[in-house]
Tab-separated table of C-alpha atoms and ligand atoms in Angstrom:
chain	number	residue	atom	x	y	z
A	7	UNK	CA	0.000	0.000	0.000
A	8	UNK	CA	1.207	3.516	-0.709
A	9	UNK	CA	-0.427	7.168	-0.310
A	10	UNK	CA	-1.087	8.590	-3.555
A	11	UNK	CA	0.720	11.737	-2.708
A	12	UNK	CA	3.986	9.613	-1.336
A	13	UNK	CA	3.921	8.278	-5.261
A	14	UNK	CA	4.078	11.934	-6.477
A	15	UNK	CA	0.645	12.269	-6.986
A	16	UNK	CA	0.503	16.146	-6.258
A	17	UNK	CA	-2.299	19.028	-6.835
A	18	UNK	CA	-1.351	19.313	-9.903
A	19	UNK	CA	-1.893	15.687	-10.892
A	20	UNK	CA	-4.802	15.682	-8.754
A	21	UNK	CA	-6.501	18.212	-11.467
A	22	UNK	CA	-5.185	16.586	-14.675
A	23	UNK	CA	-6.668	13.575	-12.757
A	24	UNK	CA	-9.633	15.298	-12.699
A	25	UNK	CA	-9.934	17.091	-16.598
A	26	UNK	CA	-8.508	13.202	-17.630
A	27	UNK	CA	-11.504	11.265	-16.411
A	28	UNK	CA	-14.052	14.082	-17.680
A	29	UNK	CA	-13.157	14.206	-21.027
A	30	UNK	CA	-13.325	10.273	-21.462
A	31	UNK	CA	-15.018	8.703	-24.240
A	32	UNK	CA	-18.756	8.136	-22.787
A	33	UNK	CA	-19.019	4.449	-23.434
A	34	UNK	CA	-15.900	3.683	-21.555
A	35	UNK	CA	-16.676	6.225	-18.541
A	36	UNK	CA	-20.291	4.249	-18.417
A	37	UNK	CA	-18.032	0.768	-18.270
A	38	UNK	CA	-15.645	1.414	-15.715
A	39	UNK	CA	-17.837	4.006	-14.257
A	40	UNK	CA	-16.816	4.522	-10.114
A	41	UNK	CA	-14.117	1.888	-11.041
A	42	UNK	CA	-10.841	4.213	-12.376
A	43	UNK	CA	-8.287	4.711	-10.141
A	44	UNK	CA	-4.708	6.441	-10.621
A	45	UNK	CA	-1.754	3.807	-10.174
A	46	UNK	CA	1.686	4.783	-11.027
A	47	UNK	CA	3.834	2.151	-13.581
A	48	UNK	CA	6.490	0.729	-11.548
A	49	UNK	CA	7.407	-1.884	-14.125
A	50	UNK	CA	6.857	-1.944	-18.036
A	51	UNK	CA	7.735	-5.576	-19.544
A	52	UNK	CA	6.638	-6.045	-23.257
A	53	UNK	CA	2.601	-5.320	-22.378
A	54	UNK	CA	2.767	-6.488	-18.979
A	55	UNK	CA	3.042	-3.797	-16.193
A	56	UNK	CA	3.104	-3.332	-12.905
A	57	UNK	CA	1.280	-0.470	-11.081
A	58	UNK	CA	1.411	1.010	-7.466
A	59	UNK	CA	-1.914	2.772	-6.741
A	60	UNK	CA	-2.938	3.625	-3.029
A	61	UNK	CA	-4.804	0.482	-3.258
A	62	UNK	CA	-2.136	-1.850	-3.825
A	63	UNK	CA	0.246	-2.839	-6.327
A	64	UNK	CA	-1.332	-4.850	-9.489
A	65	UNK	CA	0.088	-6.488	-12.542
A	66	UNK	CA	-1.761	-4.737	-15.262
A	67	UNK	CA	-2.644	-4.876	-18.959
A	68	UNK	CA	-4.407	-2.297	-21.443
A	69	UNK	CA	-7.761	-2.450	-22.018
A	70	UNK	CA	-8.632	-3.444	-25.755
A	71	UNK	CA	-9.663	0.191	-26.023
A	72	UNK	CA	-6.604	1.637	-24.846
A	73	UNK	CA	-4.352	-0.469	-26.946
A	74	UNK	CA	-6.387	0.260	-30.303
A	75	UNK	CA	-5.767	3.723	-29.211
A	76	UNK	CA	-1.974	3.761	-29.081
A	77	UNK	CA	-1.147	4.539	-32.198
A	78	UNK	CA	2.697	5.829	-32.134
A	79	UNK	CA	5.129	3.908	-29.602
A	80	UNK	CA	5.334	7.360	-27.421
A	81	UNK	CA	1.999	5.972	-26.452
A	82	UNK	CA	2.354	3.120	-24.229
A	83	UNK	CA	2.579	2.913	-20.905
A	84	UNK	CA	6.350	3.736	-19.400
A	85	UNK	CA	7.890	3.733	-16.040
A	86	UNK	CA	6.834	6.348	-14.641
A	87	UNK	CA	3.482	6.986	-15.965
A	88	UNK	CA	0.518	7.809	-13.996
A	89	UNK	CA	-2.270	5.804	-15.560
A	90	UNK	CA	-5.788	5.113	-14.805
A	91	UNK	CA	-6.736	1.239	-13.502
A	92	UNK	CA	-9.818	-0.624	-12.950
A	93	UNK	CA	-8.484	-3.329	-10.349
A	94	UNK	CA	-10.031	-6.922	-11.143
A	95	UNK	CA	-10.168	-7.432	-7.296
A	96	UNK	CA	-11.167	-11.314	-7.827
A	97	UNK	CA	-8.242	-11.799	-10.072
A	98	UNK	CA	-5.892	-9.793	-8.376
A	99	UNK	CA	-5.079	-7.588	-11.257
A	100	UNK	CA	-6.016	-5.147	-13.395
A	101	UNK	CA	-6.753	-2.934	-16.231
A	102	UNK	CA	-5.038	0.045	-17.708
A	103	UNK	CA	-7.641	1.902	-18.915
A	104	UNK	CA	-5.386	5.095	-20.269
A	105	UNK	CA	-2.062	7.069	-19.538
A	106	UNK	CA	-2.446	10.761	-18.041
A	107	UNK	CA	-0.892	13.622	-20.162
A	108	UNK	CA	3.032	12.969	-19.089
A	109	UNK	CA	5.486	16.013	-17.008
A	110	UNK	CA	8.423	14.913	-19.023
A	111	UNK	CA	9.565	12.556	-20.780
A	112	UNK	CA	12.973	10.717	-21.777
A	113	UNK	CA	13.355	8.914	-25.054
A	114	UNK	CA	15.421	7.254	-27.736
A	115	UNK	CA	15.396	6.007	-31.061
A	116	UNK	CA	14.100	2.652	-31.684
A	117	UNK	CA	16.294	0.573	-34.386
A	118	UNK	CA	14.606	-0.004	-37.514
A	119	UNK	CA	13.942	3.186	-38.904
A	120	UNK	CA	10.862	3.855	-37.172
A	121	UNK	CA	11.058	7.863	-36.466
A	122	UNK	CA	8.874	7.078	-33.719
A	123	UNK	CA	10.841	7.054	-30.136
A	124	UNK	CA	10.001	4.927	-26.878
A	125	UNK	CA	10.031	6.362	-23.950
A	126	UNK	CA	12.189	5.361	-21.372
A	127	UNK	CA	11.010	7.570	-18.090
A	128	UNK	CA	7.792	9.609	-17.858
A	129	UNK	CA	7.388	12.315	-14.997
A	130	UNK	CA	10.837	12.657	-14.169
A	131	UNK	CA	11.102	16.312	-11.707
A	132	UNK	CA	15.007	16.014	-12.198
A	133	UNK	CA	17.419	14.774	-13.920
A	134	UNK	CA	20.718	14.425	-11.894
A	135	UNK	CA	23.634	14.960	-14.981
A	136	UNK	CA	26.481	12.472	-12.846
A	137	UNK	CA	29.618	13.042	-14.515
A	138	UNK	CA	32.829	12.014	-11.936
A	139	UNK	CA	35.746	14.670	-10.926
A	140	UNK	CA	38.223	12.736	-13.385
A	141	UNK	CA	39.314	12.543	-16.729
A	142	UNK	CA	35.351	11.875	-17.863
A	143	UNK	CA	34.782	15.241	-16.956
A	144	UNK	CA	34.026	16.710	-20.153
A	145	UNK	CA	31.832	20.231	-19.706
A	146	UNK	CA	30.937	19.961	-22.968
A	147	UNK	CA	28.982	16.611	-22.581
A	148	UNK	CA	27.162	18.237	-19.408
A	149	UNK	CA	25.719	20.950	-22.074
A	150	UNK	CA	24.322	18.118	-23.678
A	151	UNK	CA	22.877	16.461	-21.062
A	152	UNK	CA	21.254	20.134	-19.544
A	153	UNK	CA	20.042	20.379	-22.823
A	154	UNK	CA	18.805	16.863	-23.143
A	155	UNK	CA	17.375	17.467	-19.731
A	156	UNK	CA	15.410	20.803	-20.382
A	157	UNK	CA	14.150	19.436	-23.545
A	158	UNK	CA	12.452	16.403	-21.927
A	159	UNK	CA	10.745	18.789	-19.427
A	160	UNK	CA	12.822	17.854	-16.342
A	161	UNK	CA	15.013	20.002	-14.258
A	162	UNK	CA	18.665	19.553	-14.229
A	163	UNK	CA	20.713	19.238	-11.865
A	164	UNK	CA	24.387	18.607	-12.117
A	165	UNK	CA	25.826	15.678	-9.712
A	166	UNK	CA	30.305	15.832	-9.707
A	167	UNK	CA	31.091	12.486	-8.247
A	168	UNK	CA	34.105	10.840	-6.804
A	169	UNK	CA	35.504	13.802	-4.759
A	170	UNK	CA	37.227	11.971	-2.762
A	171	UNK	CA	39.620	10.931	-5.439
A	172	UNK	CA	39.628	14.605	-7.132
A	173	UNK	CA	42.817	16.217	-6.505
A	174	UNK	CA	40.774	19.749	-7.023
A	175	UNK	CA	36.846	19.144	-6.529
A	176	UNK	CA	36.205	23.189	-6.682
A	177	UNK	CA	38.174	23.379	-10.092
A	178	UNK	CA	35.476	20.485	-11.591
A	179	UNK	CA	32.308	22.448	-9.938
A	180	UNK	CA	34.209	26.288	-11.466
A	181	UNK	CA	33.843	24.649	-14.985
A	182	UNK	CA	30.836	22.731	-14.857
A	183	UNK	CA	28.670	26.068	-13.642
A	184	UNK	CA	30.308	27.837	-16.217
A	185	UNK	CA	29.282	25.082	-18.721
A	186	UNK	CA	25.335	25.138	-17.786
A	187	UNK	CA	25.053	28.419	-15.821
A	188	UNK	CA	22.058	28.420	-13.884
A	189	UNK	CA	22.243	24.592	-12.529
A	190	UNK	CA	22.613	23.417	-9.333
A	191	UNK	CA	25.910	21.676	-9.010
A	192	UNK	CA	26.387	19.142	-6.229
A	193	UNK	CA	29.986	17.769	-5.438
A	194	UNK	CA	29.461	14.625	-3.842
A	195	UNK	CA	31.405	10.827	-3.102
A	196	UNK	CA	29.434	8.155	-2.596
A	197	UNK	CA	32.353	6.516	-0.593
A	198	UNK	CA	32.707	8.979	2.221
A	199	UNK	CA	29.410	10.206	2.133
A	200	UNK	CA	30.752	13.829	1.142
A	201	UNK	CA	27.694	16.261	-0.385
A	202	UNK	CA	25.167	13.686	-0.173
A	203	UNK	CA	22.699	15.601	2.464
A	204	UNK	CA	22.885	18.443	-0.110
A	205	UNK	CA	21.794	16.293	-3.162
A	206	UNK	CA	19.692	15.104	-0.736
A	207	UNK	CA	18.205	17.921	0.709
A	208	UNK	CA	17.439	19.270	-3.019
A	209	UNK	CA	14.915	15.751	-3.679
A	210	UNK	CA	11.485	16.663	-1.849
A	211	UNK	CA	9.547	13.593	-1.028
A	212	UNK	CA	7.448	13.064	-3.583
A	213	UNK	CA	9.523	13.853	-6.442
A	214	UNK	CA	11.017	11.518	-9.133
A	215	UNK	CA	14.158	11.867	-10.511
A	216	UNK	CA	16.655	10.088	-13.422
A	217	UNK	CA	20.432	9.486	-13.768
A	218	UNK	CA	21.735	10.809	-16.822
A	219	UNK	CA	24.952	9.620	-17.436
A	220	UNK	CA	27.433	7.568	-18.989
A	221	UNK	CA	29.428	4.084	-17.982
A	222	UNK	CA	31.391	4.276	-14.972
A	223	UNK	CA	30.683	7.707	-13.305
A	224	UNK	CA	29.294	5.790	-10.735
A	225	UNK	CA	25.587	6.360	-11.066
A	226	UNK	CA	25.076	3.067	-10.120
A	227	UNK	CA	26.889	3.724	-6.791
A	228	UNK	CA	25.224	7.199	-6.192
A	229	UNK	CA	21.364	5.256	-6.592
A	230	UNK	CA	22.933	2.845	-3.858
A	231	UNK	CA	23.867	5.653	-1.654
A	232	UNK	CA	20.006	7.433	-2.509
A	233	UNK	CA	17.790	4.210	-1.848
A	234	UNK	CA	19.927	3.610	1.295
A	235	UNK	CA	19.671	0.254	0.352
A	236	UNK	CA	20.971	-2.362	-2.417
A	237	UNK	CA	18.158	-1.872	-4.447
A	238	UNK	CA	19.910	-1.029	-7.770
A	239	UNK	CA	22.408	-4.147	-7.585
A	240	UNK	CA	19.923	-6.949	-6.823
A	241	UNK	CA	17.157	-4.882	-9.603
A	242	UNK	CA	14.919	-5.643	-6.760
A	243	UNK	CA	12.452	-3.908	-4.230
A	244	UNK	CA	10.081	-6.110	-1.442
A	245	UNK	CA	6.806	-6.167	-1.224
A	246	UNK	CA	3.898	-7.719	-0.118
A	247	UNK	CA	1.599	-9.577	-1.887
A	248	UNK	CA	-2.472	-9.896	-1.030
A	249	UNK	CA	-1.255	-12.975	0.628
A	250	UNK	CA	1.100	-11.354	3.226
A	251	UNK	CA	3.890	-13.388	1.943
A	252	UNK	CA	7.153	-11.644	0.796
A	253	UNK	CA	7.983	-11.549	-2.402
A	254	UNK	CA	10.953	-9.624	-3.964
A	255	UNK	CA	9.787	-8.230	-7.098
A	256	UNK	CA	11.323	-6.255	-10.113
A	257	UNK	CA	11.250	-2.863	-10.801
A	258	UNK	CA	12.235	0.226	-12.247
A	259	UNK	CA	10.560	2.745	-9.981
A	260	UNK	CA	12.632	2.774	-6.868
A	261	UNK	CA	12.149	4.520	-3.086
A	262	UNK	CA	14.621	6.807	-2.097
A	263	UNK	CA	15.685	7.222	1.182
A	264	UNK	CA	13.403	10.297	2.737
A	265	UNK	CA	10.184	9.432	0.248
A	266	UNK	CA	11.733	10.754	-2.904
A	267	UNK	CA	11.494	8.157	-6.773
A	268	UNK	CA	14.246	7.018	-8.834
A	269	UNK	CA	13.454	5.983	-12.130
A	270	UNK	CA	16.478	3.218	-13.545
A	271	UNK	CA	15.110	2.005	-16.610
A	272	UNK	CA	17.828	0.160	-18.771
A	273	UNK	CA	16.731	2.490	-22.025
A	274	UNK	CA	17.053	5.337	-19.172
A	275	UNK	CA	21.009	4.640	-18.637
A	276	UNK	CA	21.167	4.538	-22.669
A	277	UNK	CA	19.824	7.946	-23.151
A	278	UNK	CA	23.026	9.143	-21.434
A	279	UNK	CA	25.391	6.872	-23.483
A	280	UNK	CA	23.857	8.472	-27.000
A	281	UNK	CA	23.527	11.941	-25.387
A	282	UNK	CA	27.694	11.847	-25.900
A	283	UNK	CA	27.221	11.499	-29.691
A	284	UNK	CA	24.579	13.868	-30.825
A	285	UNK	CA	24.344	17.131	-31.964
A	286	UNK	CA	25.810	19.462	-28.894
A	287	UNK	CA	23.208	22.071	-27.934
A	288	UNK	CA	24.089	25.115	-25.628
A	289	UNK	CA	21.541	25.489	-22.683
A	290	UNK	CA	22.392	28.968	-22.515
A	291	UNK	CA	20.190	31.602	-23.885
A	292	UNK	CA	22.541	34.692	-23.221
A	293	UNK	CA	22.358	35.657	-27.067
A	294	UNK	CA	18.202	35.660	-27.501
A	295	UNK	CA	18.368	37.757	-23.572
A	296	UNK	CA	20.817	40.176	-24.771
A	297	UNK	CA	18.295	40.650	-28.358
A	298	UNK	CA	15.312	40.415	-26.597
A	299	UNK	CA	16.943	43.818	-24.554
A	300	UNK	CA	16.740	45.173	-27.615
A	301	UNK	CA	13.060	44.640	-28.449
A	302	UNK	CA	10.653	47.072	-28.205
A	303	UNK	CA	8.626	45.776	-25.867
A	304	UNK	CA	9.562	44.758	-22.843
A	305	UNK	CA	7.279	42.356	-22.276
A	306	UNK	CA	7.907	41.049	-25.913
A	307	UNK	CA	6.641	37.319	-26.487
A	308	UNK	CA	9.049	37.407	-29.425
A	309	UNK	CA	6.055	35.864	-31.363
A	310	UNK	CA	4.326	38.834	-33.579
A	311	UNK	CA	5.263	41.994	-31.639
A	312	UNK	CA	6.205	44.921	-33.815
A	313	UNK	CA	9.905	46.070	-33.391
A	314	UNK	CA	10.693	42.778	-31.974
A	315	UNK	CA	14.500	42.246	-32.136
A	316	UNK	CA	14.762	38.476	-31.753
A	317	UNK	CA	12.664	37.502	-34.471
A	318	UNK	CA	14.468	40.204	-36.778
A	319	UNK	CA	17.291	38.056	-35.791
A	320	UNK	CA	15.596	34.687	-36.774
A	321	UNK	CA	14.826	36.569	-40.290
A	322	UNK	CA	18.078	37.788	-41.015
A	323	UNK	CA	19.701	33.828	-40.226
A	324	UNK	CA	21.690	35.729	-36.968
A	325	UNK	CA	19.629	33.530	-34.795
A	326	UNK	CA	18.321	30.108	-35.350
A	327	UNK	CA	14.712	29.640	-34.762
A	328	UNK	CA	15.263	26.400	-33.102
A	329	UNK	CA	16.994	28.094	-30.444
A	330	UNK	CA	14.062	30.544	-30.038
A	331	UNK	CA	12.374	27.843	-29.287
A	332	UNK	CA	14.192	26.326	-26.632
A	333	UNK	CA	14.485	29.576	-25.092
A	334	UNK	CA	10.473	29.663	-25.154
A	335	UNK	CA	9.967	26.565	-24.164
A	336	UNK	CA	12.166	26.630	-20.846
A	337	UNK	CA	9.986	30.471	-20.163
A	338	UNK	CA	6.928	28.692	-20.302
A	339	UNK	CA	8.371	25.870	-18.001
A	340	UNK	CA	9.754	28.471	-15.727
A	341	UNK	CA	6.040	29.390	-15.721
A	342	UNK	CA	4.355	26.236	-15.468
A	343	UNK	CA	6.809	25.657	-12.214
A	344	UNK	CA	5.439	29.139	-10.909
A	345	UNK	CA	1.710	27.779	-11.211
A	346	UNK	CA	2.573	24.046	-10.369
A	347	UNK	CA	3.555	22.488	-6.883
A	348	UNK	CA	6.977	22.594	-8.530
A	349	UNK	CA	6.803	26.385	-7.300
A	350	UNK	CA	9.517	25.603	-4.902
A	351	UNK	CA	11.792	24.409	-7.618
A	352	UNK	CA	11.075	27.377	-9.915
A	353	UNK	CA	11.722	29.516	-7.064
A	354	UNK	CA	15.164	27.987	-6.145
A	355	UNK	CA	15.857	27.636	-10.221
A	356	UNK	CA	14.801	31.573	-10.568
A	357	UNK	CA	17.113	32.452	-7.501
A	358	UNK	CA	20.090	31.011	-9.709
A	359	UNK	CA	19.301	32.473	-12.824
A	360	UNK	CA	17.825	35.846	-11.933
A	361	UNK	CA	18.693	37.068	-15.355
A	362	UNK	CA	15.938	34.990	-16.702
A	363	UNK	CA	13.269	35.533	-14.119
A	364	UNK	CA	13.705	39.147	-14.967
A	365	UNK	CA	12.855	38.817	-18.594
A	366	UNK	CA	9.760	36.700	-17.982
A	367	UNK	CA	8.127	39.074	-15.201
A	368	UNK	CA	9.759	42.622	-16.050
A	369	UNK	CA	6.025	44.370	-15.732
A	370	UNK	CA	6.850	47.747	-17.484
A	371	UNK	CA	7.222	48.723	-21.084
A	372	UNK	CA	10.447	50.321	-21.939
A	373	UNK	CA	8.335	52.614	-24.610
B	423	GTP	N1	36.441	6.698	-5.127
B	423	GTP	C1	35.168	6.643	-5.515
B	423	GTP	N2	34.783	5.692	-6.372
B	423	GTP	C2	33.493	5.649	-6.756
B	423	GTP	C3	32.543	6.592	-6.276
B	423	GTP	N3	31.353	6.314	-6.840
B	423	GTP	C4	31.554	5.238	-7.639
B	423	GTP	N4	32.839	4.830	-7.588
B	423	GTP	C5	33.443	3.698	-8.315
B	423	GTP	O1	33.362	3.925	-9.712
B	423	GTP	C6	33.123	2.708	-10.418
B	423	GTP	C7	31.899	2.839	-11.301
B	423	GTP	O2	30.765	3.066	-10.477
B	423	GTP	P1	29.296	2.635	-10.911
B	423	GTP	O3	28.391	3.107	-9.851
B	423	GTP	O4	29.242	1.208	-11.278
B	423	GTP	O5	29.139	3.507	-12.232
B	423	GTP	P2	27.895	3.532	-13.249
B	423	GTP	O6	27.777	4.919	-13.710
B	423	GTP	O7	26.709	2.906	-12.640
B	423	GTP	O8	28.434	2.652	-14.411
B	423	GTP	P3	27.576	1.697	-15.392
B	423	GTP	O9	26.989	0.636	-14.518
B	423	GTP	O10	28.611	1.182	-16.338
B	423	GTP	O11	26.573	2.564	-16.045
B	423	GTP	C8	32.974	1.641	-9.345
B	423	GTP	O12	34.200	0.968	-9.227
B	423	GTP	C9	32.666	2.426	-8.087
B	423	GTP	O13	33.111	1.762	-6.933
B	423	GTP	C10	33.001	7.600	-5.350
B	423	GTP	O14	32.271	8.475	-4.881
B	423	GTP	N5	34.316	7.576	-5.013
B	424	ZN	ZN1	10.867	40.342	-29.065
């Protein structure tokens, strides 16, 4: 058994909850009328899952319906996922019935052509970028993860690990804030326990976060040190079962010490292994701040304001429009955070980049 709101199950989803089950189809609200209830997908295996709800933890399988429905890949079920279940109480199982609008999302590229992407974690709240304090260190890879991470609709947060064998830890955290301005950086080791009630302190109860990435910068270790346990290197988390009995059972969503999620997918620990070899993106939006000075308006959406100096930038090829919309789509995060129960996190990701607050709430026009 586990309280909805220890599973993450906040206001927020409490009212997409809510607009979910009153915009479903009328035949299926009439079949599993008073039935629905939201479970959270611990465990995705081919079309077998396994949900926690606050009613207990079910295998579970889509409904016909719900399958038909799925048309691109991006649509099934993922750990992570907050879905709505009818239980089969008498079989002890039960039915996915759909998958709530996700937070965020990690994905990659399925072989075989298909343009389509799986994806790997839903809901993540942050994504801890692990790099180690050693030759791995590469700040240029940590772009690419920030901007892997802001693009999925997580917050990063960058984790420096193995201080204890860096000769100059503050020299590694100098370069990697310089390399995604803005983000938290936590210098931690895993062996003498060095940082870790920061990281900690920074992972609310509730929240859900990933490990982005790649082989040997002990992420592996650092989950170990999080779940407080040996979780990660037995794959394994007890449970009960309606019986009473124990049974150790698989999966991917994972209890952190002090109530917090960890999502360790295997596709999750790829994305971080392919982050290294595609296109580098900076997270930094100093150029479209120091144009959007420029625009008329202060207020300027950069969308179809006249005198609007960013989009004359887009026209004349001095900014790419891609960018723009990067930049846009992090404001209107910074925004949703404001709104969301995330409003602590926008607050303490606002505090670090005050430059950017200032652009989305300066109230007065310049002209
Ligand atoms: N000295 C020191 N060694 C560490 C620390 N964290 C991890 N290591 C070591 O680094 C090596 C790699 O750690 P893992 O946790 O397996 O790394 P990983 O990122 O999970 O690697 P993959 O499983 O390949 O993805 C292991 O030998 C760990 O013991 C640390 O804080 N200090
Ligand atoms: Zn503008």
């Amino acid at each position: 058994m586990q309280d909805l709101q220890d599973l993450g199950f906040d206001e927020a989803w409490s009212s997409t909850w809510e607009s979910w089950i009153q915009e479903l189809q009328e035949s299926t609200a009439r079949r599993y009328a008073g039935q629905l209830v939201p479970a959270r997908v611990a465990l995705a295996h081919k079309h077998l899952y396994r949900v926690v709800s606050a009613e207990g933890e079910w295998l579970a399988e889509l409904s016909g319906q719900a399958r038909a429905g799925m048309a691109l890949l991006s649509d099934w079920p993922t750990v992570g996922d907050w879905v709505a279940v009818a239980p089969r109480q008498a079989e002890g199982r039960a039915t996915i019935v759909g998958v709530l609008p996700r937070r965020s999302t990690f994905g990659r590229k399925v072989a075989g052509g298909r343009r389509d992407t799986q994806i790997v974690a839903a809901n993540a709240d942050i994504a801890l970028l692990v790099t180690s304090m050693s030759r791995d260190f590469e700040p240029r890879r940590l772009e690419r993860y920030a901007a892997l991470a802001w693009d999925s609709g997580a917050m990063p947060a960058v984790v420096l690990t193995k201080s204890d064998e860096a000769d100059d830890p503050e020299l590694f955290e100098a370069q990697a804030m310089q390399a995604v301005p803005g983000v938290d950086v936590f210098r931690v080791s895993a062996m003498t326990g060095e940082g870790m009630d920061e990281l900690r302190a920074r992972i609310a109860p509730g929240m859900t976060v990933v490990l982005v990435g790649s082989s040997g910068v002990g992420k592996s270790t650092l989950a170990n040190a999080l779940t407080g346990t040996e979780q990660m290197l037995t794959q394994a988390a007890r449970s009960d079962d309606d019986r009473g009995r124990h049974t150790t059972t698989h999966r991917e969503l994972l209890r952190l010490q002090g109530g917090a999620w960890l999502i360790d997918t295997p596709g999750m620990r790829e994305v971080g292994m392919t982050a290294i070899d595609s296109e580098g993106l900076s997270n930094t939006f100093e150029d479209i701040e120091s144009l959007a000075d420029q625009c008329r308006f202060s207020d300027c959406k950069h969308e179809r304001e006249p005198g609007c100096a960013v989009r004359e930038a887009i026209h004349t090829g001095e900014l790419d429009s891609n960018r723009l919309r990067g930049y846009q789509k992090l404001q209107r995060e910074i925004a949703y955070m404001r709104r969301s129960e995330n409003a602590q996190l926008a607050r303490q990701y606002v505090q670090n980049n005050k430059k950017l607050s200032k652009l989305s709430s300066r109230p007065n026009k310049r002209k």
